[in-house]
XYZ file of C-alpha atoms in Angstrom:
389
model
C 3.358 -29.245 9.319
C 1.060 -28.032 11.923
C 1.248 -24.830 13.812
C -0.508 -23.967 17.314
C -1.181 -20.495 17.228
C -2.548 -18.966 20.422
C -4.839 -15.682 20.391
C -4.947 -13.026 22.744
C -7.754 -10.564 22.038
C -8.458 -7.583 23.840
C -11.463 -5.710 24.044
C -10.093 -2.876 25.468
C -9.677 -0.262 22.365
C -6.743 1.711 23.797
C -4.570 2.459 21.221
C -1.564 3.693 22.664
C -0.192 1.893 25.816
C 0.638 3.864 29.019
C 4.393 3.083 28.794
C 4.387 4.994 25.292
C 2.187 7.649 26.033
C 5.147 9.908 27.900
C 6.791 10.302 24.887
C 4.193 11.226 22.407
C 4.169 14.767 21.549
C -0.008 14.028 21.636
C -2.867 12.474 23.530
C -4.390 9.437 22.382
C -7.874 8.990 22.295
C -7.920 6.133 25.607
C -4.959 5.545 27.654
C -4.569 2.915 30.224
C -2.528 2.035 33.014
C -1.802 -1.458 33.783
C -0.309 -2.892 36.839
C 3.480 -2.199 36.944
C 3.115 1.090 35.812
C 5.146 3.462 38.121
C 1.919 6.358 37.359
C -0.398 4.593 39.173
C -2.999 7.774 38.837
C -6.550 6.679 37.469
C -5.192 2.672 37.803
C -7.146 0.086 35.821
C -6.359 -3.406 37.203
C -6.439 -6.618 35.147
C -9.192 -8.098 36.934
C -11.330 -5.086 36.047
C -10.441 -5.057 32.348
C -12.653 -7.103 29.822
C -10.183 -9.997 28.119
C -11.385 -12.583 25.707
C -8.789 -15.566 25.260
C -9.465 -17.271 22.076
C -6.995 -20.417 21.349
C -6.633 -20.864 17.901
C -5.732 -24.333 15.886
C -4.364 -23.594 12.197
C -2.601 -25.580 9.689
C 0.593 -23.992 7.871
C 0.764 -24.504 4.556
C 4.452 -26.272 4.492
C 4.783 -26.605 0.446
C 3.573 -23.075 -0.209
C 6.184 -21.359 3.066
C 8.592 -23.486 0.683
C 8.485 -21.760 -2.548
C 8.863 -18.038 -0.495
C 12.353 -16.871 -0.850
C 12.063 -15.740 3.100
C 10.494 -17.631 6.041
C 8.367 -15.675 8.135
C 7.415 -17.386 11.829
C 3.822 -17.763 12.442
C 3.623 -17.942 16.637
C 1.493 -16.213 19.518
C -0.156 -13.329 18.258
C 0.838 -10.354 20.836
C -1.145 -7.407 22.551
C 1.081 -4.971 21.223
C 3.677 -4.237 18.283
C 6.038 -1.883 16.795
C 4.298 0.578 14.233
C 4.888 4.197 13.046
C 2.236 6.743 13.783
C 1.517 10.112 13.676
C -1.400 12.131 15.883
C -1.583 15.398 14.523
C -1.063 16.286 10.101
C 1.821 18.129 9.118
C 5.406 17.232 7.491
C 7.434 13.945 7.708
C 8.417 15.375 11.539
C 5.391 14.112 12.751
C 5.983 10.365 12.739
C 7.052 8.892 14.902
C 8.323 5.578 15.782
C 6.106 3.782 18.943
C 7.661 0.135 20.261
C 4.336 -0.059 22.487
C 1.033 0.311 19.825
C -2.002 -2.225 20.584
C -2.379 -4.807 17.539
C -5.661 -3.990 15.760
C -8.561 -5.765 16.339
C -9.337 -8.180 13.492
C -13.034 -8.548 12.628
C -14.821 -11.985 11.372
C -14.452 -10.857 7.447
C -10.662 -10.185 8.407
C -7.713 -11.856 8.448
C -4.698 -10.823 10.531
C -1.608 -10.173 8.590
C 2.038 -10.137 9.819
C 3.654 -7.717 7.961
C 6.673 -8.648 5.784
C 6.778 -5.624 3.491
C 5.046 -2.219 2.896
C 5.579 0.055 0.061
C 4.614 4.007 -0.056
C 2.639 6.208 -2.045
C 1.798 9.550 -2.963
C -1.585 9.430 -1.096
C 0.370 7.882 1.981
C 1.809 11.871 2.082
C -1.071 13.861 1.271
C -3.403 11.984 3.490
C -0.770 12.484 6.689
C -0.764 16.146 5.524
C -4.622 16.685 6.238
C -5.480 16.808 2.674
C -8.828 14.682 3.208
C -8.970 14.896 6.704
C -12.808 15.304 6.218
C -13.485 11.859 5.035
C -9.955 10.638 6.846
C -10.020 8.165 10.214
C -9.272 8.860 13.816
C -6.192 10.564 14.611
C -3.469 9.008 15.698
C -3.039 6.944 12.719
C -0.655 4.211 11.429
C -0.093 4.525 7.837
C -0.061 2.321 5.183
C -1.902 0.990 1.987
C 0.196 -1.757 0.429
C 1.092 -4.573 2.173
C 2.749 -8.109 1.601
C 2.867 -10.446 4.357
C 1.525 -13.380 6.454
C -1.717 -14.731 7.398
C -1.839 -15.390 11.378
C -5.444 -15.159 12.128
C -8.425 -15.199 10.275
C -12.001 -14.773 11.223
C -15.065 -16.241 11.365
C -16.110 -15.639 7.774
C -13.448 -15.566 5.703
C -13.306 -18.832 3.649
C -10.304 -18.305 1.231
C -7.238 -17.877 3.324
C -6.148 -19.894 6.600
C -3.002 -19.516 8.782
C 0.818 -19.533 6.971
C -1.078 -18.064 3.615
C 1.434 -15.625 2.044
C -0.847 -12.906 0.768
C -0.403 -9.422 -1.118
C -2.718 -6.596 -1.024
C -3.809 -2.639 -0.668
C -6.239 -2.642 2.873
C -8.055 0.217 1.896
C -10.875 -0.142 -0.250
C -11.443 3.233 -1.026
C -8.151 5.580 -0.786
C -9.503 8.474 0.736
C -13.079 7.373 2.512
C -12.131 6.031 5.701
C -9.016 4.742 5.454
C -8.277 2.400 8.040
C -6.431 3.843 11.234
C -4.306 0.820 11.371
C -2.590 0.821 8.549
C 0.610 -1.253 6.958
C 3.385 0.563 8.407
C 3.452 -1.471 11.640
C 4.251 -5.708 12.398
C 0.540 -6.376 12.230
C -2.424 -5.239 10.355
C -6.089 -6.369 9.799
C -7.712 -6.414 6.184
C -11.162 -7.931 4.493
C -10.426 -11.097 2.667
C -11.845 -9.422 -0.334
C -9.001 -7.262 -0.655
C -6.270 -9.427 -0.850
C -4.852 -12.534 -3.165
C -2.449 -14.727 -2.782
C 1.154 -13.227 -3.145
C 2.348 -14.482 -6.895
C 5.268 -17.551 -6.290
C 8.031 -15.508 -8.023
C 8.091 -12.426 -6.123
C 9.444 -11.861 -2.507
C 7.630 -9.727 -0.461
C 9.268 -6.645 -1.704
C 8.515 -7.273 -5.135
C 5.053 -8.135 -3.768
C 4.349 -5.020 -1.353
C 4.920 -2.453 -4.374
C 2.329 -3.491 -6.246
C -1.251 -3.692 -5.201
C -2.574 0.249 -5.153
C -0.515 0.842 -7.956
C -1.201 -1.967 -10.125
C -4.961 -1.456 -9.573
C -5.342 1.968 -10.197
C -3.516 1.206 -13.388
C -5.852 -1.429 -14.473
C -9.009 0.530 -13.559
C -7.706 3.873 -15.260
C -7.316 1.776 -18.512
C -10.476 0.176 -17.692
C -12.195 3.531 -17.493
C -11.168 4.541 -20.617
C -12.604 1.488 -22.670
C -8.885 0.737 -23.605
C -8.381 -2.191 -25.989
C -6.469 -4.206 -28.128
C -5.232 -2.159 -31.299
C -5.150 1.358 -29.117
C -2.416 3.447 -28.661
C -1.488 5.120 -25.626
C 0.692 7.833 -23.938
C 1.718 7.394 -20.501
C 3.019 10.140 -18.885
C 5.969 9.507 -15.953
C 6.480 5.816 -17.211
C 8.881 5.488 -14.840
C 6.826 5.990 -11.272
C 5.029 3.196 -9.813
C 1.780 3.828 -11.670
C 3.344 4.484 -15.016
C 5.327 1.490 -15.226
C 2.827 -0.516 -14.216
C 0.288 1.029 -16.839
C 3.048 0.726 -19.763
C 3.049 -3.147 -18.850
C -0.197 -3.845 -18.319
C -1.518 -1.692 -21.927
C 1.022 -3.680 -23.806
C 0.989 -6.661 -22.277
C -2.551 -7.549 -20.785
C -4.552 -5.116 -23.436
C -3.137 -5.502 -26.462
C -1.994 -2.042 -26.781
C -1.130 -1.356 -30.933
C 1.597 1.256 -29.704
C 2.954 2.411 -26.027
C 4.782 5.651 -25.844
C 6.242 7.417 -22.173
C 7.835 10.144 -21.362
C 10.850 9.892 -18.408
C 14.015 11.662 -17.979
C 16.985 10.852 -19.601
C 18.093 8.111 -17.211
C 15.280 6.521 -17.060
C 14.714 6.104 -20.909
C 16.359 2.058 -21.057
C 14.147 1.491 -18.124
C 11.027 2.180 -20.076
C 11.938 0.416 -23.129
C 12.911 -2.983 -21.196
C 9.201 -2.596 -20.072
C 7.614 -2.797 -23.948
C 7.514 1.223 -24.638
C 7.622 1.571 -28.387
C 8.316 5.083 -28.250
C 10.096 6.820 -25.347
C 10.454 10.678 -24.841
C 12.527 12.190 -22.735
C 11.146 15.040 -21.127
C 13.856 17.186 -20.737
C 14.509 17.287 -24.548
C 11.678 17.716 -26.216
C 7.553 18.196 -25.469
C 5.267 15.581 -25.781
C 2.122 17.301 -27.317
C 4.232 18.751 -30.011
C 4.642 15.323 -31.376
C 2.648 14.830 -34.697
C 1.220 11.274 -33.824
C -1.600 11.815 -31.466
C -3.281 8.500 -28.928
C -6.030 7.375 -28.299
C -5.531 7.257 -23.868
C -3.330 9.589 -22.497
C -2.762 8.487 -19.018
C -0.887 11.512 -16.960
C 0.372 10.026 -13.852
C 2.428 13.261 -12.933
C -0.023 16.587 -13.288
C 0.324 17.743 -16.761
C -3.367 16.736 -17.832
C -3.367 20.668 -19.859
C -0.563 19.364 -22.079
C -2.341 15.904 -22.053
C -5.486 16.612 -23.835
C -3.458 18.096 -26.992
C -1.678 14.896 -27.392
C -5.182 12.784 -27.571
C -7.246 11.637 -30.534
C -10.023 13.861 -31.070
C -12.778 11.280 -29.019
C -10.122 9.949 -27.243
C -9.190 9.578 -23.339
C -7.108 11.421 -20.536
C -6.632 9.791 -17.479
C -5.433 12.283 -14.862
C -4.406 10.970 -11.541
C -2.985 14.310 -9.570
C -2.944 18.290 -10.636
C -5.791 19.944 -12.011
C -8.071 18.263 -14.593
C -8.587 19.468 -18.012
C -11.735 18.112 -20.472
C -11.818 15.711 -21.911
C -9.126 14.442 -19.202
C -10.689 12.986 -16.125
C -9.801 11.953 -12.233
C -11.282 8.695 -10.734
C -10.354 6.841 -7.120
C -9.092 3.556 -7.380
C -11.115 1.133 -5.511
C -9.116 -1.742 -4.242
C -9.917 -5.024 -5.353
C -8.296 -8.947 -4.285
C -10.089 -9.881 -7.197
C -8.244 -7.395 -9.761
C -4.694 -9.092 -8.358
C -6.090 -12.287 -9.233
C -6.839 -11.621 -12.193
C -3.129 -10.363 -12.838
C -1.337 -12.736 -10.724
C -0.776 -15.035 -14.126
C 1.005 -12.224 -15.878
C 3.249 -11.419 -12.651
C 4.038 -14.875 -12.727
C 4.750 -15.645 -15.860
C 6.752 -12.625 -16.148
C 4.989 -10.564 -18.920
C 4.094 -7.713 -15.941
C 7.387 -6.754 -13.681
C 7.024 -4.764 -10.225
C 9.558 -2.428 -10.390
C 11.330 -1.382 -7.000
C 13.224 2.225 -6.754
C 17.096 1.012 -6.553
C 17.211 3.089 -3.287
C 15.235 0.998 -1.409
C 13.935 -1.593 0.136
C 14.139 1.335 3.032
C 14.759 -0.575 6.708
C 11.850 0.080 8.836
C 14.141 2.635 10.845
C 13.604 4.559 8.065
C 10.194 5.598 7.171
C 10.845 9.206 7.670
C 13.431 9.052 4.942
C 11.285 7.211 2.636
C 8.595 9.605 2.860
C 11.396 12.599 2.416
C 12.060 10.630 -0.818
C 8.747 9.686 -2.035
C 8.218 13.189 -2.039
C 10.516 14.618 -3.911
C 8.481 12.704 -6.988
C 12.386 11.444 -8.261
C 11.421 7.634 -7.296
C 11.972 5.081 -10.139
C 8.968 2.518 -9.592
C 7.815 2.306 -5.731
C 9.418 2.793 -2.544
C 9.595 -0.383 -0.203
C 9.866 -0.639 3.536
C 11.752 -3.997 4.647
C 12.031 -5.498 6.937
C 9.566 -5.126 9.265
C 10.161 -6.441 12.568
């Protein structure tokens, strides 16, 4: 099957649209009238405007669009495209919903994705609350991290992926050093090739968009601590997206000798269909009074001063949020295509589940409900937003 897909690219960096900007409760950096616009007050006119019309011949992959359990239409990439934003930090109330945001620009190590799925996380909230604002990219910003979706457009020097590839990835490299200002939360989104893989052939893009930040900072916490095969290890909220994903991956992918997690009392089947030899409910009885001590502690919820008495004397505490405690230590997962690669065999096969809050997938109407929920650190595994128009 072939597919013509025809390119508009615009060199004007606006990122708003004059229709939208009435409504925002901010100022975007550029703003633009076109032609048709009833303000016609400081007037640009087509002709004067810089375009670049690039016509672009791709083949879909027919066999591969096959084996997706949804169909996604690859057509004429637009100027502009639905997205959720928000121009100044603060609470959930300052997203808001824009019908009229310019598509990024896709650079020649990029591809062009059209979004199918994005998930949430933690960092999506502290980020829009300012928290590393220092390091953070231009307000206004579309959020976003994980993503699962389409190929449409790729550049110049990307040699994996072509047009119709169904790919799965996070598009931030590092989490909280310029994170990109066009993030998933919207119909399009540009990423580097190196970030992505392939989406695995069993999941829909649901499945698929909760993974990639969590499943990597997983794998590189365990990483960090030198965790092998014969180990055992404590994971703390093995029910959240991280925790269930480390639980999986330590027993499953490292060999772990024993898995033990701690969730509350609903949540206790959950982490025992997932390989936990041992699971502790919270709200019954504390962890570091246990006799048995491990050799990782990995503390995906902010306990790391009752995680480093439930380690091995020269063992390991991973600590991903609160403060950190020695021996316990904090790292910044660095996002990797290559990691999800690497794992896409044991998604496949089965051995390593994505696990998808049973409140979700959240319509895209509702993104300021998902983050509500998100935050109230009660989700079960990750918190999806589908579909995305």
């Amino acid at each position: 099957m072939e597919t013509i897909i025809t390119s508009t690219s615009s060199k004007l960096t606006a990122f708003n649209s004059p229709s939208s900007t009435k409504s925002h409760p901010f100022s975007p950096k550029f703003s633009f009238n076109f032609p048709g616009n009833r303000n016609r007050k400081n007037l640009i006119s087509l002709k004067q405007a810089s375009f670049s019309y690039r016509p672009l011949s791709v083949k879909a992959n027919s066999s591969q669009a096959a084996t997706s359990t949804e169909t996604t239409k690859i057509g004429t990439v637009p100027s502009e495209m639905k997205a959720w934003l928000y121009g100044d930090y603060g609470g959930v109330d300052v997203l808001k919903f824009d019908e009229k945001v310019t598509v990024p620009e896709m650079k020649e190590d990029q591809v062009l994705i059209k979004v199918a799925a994005a998930a949430l996380n933690p960092v999506d909230g502290k980020r829009r609350q300012g928290k590393f604002k220092a390091t953070d990219s231009p307000l206004p910003t579309v959020p976003g991290y994980d993503v699962a979706g389409v190929v449409v457009k790729v550049g110049s020097q990307v040699k994996e992926f072509k047009a119709g590839d169904e790919v799965y990835g996070n598009i931030n490299e590092k989490a909280l050093e310029g994170p990109k200002q066009f993030g998933s939360l919207a119909e399009y989104t540009a990423v580097e090739e190196k970030l992505l893989a392939p989406k695995p052939k069993n999941l829909d893009f649901v499945q698929a968009a909760g993974l990639p930040l969590a499943i990597e900072t997983a794998y590189e916490g365990l990483e960090r601590t030198g965790f092998s095969s014969g180990k055992s290890i404590l994971v703390l909220n093995g029910s959240g997206g991280v925790g269930s994903l480390v639980v999986q991956l330590a027993k499953h992918v490292f060999g772990a000798s024993k898995v033990a997690a701690t969730s509350s009392t609903r949540n206790l089947e959950l982490l025992k269909s997932l390989g936990v030899d041992l699971a502790i409910d919270y709200t019954k009885e504390n962890f570091e009074d246990l006799p048995e001590k491990f050799d990782v502690v990995y503390d995906a919820i902010g306990q790391c001063d009752r995680a480093v008495k439930a380690v091995k004397e020269g063992g390991a505490v991973v600590a991903l949020t609160g403060a950190v405690t020695p021996p316990g230590f904090r790292f910044v997962v660095t996002s990797n295509g290559a990691v999800l690669k690497q794992l896409n065999p044991y998604l496949e096969s089965g051995k390593v589940k994505p696990i998808v809050d049973p409140k979700g997938p959240f319509p895209f109407s509702q993104v300021v409900e998902a983050f509500s929920y998100i935050e109230t650190n009660k989700a079960t595994g990750k918190v999806v937003i589908h579909p995305i128009p």
